[in-house]
C-alpha positions as CSV (number, residue, x, y, z in Angstrom):
1,M,-119.5,214.0,106.1
2,T,-122.8,213.0,104.4
3,S,-125.4,215.8,104.1
4,T,-129.1,215.2,104.6
5,M,-129.6,215.9,100.9
6,D,-127.2,213.1,100.0
7,L,-129.4,210.6,101.8
8,F,-132.3,211.5,99.6
9,R,-130.7,211.6,96.2
10,V,-132.5,209.5,93.6
11,Q,-130.6,210.7,90.5
12,G,-130.5,207.8,88.0
13,K,-133.0,205.7,89.9
14,V,-136.5,204.6,88.8
15,A,-139.4,205.4,91.2
16,L,-142.8,203.7,90.9
17,V,-145.7,205.7,92.4
18,T,-148.9,203.8,92.5
19,G,-151.9,206.0,92.7
20,G,-149.6,208.6,91.1
21,A,-152.4,210.5,89.4
22,G,-154.3,211.1,92.7
23,I,-154.3,213.7,95.4
24,V,-151.5,212.1,97.4
25,G,-149.6,210.5,94.6
26,K,-149.1,213.6,92.5
27,P,-146.9,215.5,95.0
28,I,-144.9,212.4,95.7
29,A,-144.3,211.7,92.0
30,R,-143.4,215.4,91.4
31,A,-140.9,215.4,94.3
32,L,-139.2,212.2,93.1
33,S,-139.0,213.5,89.5
34,E,-137.6,216.8,90.6
35,A,-135.1,214.9,92.8
36,G,-133.8,213.2,89.6
37,A,-135.6,209.9,89.5
38,T,-137.3,208.6,86.3
39,T,-140.8,208.4,87.8
40,I,-143.4,205.9,86.6
41,I,-146.9,207.2,87.5
42,A,-149.2,204.2,87.7
43,A,-153.0,204.2,88.4
44,R,-156.2,202.8,87.1
45,N,-157.0,206.0,85.2
46,T,-154.9,206.0,82.1
47,E,-155.9,209.4,81.0
48,K,-154.9,211.1,84.3
49,C,-151.6,209.2,84.4
50,N,-150.7,210.3,80.8
51,D,-151.8,213.9,81.4
52,F,-149.8,214.2,84.6
53,A,-146.7,212.5,83.1
54,Q,-146.8,214.8,80.1
55,S,-147.1,217.9,82.4
56,L,-144.0,216.7,84.3
57,R,-142.0,216.1,81.1
58,K,-142.9,219.6,79.9
59,E,-141.2,220.8,83.2
60,G,-138.1,219.0,82.1
61,V,-138.2,215.9,84.4
62,A,-138.4,212.2,83.4
63,A,-141.8,210.7,83.9
64,E,-143.7,207.9,82.3
65,A,-147.3,206.7,82.7
66,D,-148.6,203.2,83.0
67,R,-152.1,201.8,83.8
68,V,-152.3,199.4,86.7
69,D,-155.0,198.0,88.9
70,L,-153.3,196.7,92.0
71,A,-156.2,194.2,92.5
72,S,-155.2,192.5,89.3
73,E,-152.2,190.1,89.4
74,D,-152.0,190.3,85.6
75,D,-151.7,194.1,85.8
76,I,-149.0,193.9,88.5
77,R,-147.0,191.3,86.4
78,S,-147.3,193.6,83.3
79,L,-146.1,196.6,85.2
80,R,-143.1,194.7,86.6
81,E,-142.1,193.7,83.2
């Protein structure tokens, strides 16, 4: 029988959270990181992304930061690559 927690396991996955340095994005990024995903925190504010990713890494979870403006097709392409 599959448990509810098995349905939400993200161990070994990569999660992208756009707006990840904001009020709504931070708890989402934290939860995904704590659940085992390597989390990419992306937002327009590079400094906030880097600071938050660094704080998550200090807690022992995998997190990276990347700057992205979702209004820019070039930024989206760069993030995807």
